[in-house]
Coordinates of C-alpha atoms in Angstrom, one line a residue:
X251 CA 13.8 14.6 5.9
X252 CA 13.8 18.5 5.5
X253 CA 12.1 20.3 2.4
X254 CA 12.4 24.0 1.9
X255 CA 9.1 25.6 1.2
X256 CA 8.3 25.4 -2.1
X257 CA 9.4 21.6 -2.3
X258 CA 6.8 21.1 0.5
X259 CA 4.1 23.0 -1.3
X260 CA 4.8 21.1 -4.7
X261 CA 4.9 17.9 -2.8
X262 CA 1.9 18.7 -0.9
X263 CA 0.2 19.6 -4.3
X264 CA 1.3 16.5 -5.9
X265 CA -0.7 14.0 -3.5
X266 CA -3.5 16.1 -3.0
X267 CA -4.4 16.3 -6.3
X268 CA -3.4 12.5 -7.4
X269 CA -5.7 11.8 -4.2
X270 CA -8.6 13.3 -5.7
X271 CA -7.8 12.8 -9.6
X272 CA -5.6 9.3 -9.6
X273 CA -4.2 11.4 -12.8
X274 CA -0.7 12.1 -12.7
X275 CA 0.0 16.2 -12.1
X276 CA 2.4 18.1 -14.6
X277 CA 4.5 21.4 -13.6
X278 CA 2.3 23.6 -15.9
X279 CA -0.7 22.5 -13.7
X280 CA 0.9 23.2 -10.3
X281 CA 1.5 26.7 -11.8
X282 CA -2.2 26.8 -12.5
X283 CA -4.1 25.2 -10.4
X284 CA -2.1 26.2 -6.8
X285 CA -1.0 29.8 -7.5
X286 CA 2.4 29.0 -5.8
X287 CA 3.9 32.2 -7.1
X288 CA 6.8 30.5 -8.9
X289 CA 6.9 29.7 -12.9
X290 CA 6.7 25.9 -14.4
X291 CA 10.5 25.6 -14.6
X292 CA 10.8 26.5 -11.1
X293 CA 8.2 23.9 -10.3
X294 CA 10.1 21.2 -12.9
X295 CA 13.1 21.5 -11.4
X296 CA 11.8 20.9 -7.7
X297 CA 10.0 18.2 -9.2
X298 CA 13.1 16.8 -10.2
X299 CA 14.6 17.2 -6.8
X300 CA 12.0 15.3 -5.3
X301 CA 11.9 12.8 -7.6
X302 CA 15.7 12.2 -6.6
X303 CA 14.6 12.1 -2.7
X304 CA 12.1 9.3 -4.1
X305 CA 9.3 11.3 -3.1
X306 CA 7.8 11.3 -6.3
X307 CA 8.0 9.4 -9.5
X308 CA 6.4 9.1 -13.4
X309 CA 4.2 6.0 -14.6
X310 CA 5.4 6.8 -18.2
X311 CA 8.7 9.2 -19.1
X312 CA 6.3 11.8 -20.6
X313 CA 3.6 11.5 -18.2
X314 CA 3.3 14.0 -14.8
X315 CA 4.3 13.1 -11.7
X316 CA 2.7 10.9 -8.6
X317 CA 3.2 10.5 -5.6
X318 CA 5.7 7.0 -4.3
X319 CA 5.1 5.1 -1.3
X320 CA 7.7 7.5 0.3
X321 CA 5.7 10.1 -0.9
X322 CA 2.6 9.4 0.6
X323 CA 4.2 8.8 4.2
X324 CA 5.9 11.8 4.0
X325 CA 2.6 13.4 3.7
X326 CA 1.3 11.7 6.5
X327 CA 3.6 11.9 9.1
X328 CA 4.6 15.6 8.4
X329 CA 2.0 17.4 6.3
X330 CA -1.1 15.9 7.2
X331 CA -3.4 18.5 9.0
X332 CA -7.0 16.6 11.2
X333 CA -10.1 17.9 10.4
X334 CA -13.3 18.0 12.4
X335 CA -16.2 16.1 11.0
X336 CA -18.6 17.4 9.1
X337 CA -22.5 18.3 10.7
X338 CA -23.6 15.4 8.5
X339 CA -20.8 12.8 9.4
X340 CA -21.6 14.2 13.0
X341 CA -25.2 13.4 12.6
X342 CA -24.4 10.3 11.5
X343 CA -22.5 8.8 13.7
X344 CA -24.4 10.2 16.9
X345 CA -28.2 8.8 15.3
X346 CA -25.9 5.3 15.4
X347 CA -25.1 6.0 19.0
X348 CA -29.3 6.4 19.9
X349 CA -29.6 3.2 17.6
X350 CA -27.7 1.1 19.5
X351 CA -27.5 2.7 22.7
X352 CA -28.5 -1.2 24.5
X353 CA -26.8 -3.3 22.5
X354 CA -23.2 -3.3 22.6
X355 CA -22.6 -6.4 20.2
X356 CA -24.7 -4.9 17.3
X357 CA -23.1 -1.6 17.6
X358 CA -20.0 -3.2 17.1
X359 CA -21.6 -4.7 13.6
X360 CA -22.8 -1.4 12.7
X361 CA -19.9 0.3 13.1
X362 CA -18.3 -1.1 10.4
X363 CA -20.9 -0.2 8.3
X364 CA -20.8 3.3 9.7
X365 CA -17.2 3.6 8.5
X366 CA -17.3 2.2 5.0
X367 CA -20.4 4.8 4.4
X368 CA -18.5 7.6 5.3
X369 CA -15.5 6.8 3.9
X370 CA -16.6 4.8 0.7
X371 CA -13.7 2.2 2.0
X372 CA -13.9 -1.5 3.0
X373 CA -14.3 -1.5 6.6
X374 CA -13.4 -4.2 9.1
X375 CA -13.9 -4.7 12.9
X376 CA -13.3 -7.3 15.5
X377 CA -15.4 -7.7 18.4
X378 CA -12.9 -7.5 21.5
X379 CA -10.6 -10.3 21.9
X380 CA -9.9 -11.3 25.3
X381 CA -7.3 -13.0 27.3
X382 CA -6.7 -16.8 26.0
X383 CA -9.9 -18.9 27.8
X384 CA -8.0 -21.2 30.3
X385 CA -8.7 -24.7 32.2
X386 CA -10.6 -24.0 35.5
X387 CA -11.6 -28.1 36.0
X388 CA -12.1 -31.1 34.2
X389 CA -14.3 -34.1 35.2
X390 CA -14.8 -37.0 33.2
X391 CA -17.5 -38.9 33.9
X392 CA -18.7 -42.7 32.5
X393 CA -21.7 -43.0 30.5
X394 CA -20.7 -46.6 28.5
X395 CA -18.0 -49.1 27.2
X396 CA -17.3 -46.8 24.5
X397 CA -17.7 -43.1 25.9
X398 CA -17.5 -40.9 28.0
X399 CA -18.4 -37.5 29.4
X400 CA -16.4 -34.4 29.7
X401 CA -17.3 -31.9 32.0
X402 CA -15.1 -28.8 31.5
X403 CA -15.3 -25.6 33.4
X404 CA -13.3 -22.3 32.4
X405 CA -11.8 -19.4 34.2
X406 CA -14.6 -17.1 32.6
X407 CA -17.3 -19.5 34.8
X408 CA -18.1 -21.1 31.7
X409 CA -19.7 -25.2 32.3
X410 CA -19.5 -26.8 28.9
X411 CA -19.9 -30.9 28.5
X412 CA -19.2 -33.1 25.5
X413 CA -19.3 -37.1 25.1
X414 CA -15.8 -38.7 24.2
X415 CA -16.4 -40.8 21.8
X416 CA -12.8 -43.9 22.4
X417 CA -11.9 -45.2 19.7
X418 CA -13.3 -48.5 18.5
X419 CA -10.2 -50.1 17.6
X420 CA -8.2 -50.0 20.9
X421 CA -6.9 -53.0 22.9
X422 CA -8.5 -52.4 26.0
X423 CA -12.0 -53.5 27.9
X424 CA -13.6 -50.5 27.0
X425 CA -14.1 -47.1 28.9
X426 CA -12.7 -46.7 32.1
X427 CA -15.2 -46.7 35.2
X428 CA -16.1 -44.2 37.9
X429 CA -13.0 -44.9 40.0
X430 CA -10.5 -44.7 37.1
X431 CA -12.0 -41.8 35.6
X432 CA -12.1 -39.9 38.5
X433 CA -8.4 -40.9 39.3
X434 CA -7.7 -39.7 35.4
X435 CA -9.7 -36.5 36.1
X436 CA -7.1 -35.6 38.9
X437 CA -4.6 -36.2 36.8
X438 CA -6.1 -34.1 34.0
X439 CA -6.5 -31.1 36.5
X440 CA -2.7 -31.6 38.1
X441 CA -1.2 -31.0 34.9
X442 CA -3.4 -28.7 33.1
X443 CA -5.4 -26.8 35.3
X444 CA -4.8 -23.1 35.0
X445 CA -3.4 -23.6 31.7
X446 CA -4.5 -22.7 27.9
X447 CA -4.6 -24.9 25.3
X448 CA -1.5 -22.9 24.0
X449 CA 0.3 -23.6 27.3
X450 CA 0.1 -27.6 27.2
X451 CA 3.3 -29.0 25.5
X452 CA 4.8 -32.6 24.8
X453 CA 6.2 -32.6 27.8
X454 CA 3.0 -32.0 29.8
X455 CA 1.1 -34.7 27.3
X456 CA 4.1 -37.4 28.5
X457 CA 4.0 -36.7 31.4
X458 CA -0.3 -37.7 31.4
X459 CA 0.0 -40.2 29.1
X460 CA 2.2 -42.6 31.7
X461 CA 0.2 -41.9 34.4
X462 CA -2.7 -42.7 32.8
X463 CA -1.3 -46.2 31.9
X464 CA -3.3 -48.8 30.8
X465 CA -6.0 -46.4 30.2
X466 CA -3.9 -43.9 28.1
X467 CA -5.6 -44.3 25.0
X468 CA -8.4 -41.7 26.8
X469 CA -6.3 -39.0 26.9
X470 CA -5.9 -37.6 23.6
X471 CA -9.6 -38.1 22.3
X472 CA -10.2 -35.8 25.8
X473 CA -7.9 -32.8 25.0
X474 CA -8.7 -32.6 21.4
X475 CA -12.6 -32.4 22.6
X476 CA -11.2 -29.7 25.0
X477 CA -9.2 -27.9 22.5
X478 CA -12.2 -27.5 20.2
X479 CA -14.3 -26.4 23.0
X480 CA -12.0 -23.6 24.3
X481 CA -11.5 -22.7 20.7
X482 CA -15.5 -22.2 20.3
X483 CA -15.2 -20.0 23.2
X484 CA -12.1 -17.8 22.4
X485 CA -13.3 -17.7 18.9
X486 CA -14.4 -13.7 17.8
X487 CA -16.5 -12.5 14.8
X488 CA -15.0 -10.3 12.7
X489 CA -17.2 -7.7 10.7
X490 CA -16.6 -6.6 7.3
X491 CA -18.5 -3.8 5.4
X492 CA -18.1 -2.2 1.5
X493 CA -15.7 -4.5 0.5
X494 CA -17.3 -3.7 -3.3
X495 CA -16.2 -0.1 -2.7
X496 CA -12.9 -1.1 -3.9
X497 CA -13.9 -1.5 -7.1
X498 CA -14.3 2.1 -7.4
X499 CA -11.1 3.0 -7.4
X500 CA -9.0 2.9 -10.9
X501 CA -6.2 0.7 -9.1
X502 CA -8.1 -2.4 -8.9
X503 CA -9.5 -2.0 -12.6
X504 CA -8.2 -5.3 -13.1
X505 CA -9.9 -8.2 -12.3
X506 CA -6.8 -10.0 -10.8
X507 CA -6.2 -6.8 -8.7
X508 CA -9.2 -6.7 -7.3
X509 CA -10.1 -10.7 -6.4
X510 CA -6.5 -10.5 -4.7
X511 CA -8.1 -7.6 -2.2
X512 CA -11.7 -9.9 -2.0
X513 CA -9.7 -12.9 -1.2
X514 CA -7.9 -10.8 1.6
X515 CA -11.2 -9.4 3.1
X516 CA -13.3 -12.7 2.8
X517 CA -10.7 -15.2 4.2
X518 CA -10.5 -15.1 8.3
X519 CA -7.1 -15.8 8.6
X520 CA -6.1 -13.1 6.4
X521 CA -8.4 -10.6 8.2
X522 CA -7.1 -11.5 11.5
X523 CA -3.5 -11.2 10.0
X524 CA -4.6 -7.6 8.9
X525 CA -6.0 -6.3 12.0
X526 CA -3.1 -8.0 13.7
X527 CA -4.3 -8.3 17.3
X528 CA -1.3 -9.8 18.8
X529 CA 0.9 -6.3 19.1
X530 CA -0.6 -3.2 20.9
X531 CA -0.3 0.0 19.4
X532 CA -1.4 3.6 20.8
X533 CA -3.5 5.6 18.5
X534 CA -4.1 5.0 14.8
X535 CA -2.0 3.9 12.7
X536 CA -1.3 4.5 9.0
X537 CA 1.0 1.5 6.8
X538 CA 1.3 2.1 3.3
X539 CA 2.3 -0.1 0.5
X540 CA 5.0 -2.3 1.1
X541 CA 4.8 -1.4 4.7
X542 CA 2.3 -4.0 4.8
X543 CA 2.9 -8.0 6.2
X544 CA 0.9 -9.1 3.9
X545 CA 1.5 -9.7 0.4
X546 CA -2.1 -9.2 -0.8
X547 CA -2.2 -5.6 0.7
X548 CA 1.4 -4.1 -0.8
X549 CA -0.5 -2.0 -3.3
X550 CA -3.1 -1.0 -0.1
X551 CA -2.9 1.6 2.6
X552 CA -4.0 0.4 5.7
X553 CA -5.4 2.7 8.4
X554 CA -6.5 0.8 11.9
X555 CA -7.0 1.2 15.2
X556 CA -7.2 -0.5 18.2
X557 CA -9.2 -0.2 21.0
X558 CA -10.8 -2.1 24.6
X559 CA -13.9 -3.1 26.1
X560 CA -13.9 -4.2 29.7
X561 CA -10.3 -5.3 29.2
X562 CA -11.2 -6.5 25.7
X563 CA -8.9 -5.1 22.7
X564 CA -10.8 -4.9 19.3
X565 CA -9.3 -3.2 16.5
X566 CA -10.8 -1.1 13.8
X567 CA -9.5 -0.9 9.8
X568 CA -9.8 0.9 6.6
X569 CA -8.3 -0.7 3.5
X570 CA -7.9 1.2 0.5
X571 CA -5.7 2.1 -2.2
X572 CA -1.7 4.1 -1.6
X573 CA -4.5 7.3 -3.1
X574 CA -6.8 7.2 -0.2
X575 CA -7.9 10.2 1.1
X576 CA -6.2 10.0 4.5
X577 CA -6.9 13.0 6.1
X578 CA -10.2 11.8 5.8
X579 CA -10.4 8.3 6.9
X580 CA -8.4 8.8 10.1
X581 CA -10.9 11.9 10.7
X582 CA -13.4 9.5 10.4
X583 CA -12.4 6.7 12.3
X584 CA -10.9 9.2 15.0
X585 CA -15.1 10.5 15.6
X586 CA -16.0 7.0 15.2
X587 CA -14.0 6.1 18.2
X588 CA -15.0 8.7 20.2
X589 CA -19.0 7.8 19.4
X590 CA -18.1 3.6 20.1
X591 CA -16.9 5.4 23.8
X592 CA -19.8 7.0 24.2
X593 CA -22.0 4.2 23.9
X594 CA -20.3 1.8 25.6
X595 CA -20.0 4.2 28.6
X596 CA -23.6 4.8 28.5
X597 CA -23.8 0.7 28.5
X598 CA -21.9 0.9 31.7
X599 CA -18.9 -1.1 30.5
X600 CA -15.0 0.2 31.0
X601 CA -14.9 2.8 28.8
X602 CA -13.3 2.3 25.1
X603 CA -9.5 3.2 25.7
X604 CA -7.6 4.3 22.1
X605 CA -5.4 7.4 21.7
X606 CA -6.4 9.3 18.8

């Protein structure tokens, strides 16, 4: 979309100023407050043309103008300017680095907290999520006439064991013996060895369940013990921080408003659905409004990030209203990507890989 100059400046004075007053902006104001050089009826009808572009729209007939979701991305992806941070923001950030300079886990922790200080926004971040955990080998092993134990080793090196409990109401004599278990092990690792949990399908549980006959009634108490233990170990803590800053802002005056955003940042499947770690994207992203999956965040901007650890991706997040300040967030979370690879390298991990 191409604005002549004065509809950019207008435009550019229009979010700016709802950004830092959340009060709608009048022509008469522009003329005042900007010193474009052009009188308020100059200004009102630009206004109008951008209001026509859906640029910029009124909450009331007789109130100014703000900026629309259109708006704002117009501002971001063409009249957005980065900024250095400030010597405090820099101090910041680098006494975090000496802080945490041995412990990579915590710095991940703190980092969040880093971010929601500086930016006075709800912060998240993930710890790195890595490749799905699969089946290395399986032994079972007999322990009495009702259980058994499982003896699971990963492709991360990982030895977990759990007792199978059988149920108590099945036909048979009770648990299989060292042979059969060791004949039902082999099975086990035939089928799902080198697989995730993801990867084993009806077909695959057929296919085991008729070879292990007359003792079949084993096999699904076994995977569902595996399932939760490679879920344990692919599980990954998320970290949130200020999520009471969004009570600040005038948009989330209502109570409804701003339990919908609580909800959001308190429930785990909804904050992995907002950092959205199944997609890779280079450098960090801005989604506005309705650009948003979820429904909870269509009157949110989101600004993330993602980034790895020793092949580990992680992702980093702002959440805040369409009237964030986003020149200043993704300054922020731009230096605070740049101090996470500083650490990390000083840890003598892969360095932290995100375009910024």
């Amino acid at each position: 979309m191409f604005l002549n100059d004065r509809k950019f400046k207008i435009l550019q004075a229009i979010v700016t100023d709802y950004i830092e007053t959340a009060e709608p902006i009048g022509s008469r104001t522009i003329a005042k407050k900007y010193s474009l050089g052009i009188s308020s009826a100059t200004i009102r009808n630009e206004m109008s043309d951008l209001e026509d572009m859906g640029l910029i729209g009124q909450l009331h007939t007789s109130s100014g103008r703000v900026p629309s979701e259109k708006g704002y991305r117009f501002f971001v992806d063409s009249m957005m300017k980065s900024r250095a941070l400030s010597v405090e923001e820099a101090l910041f950030l680098q006494r975090m680095i000496i802080d945490n300079i041995g412990q990579a886990e915590y710095m991940i922790q703190e980092t969040a907290k880093a971010l929601s200080r500086l930016t006075k926004y709800p912060a998240i971040v993930s710890e790195p999520f890595l490749k799905k955990t699969t089946i290395k080998h399986i032994q079972l092993v007999p322990l009495d006439e009702k259980s058994l134990l499982l003896v699971l080793v990963t492709d991360t090196k990982t030895v977990k064991n759990q007792i199978v409990n059988l149920p108590s109401d099945t036909r048979s004599s009770g648990a299989p013996g060292y042979k059969a278990l060791t004949k039902l092990s082999a099975v086990l690792n035939n089928h799902i060895s080198g697989k995730s949990i993801r990867d084993i399908s009806r077909d695959i549980i057929d296919k085991m369940l008729a070879e292990f006959g007359e003792n079949a009634h084993v096999l699904m108490p076994v995977l569902g013990i595996i399932a939760d233990m490679i879920k344990a170990e692919d599980d990954v803590r998320v970290y949130t921080s200020g999520i009471k800053n969004i009570l600040a802002f005038p948009e989330f005056a209502e109570k409804s408003k701003a339990e919908a955003i609580f909800h959001a940042l308190e429930d785990r499947e909804s904050l992995f659905a907002i950092l959205d770690q199944s997609k890779a994207h280079e450098g960090i992203q801005v989604i506005i409004g309705a650009e948003n999956t979820l429904d909870l965040l269509k009157a949110c901007s989101l600004i993330k990030a993602n980034y790895t650890i020793d092949n580990g991706t992680g992702c980093i997040a702002l959440i805040g209203p369409m009237r964030m300040d986003y020149t200043q967030a993704v300054s922020v979370l731009s230096g605070i990507l740049q101090n996470m690879q500083q650490v990390i390298e000083a840890l003598g991990l892969q360095a932290v890989k995100a375009t910024t």
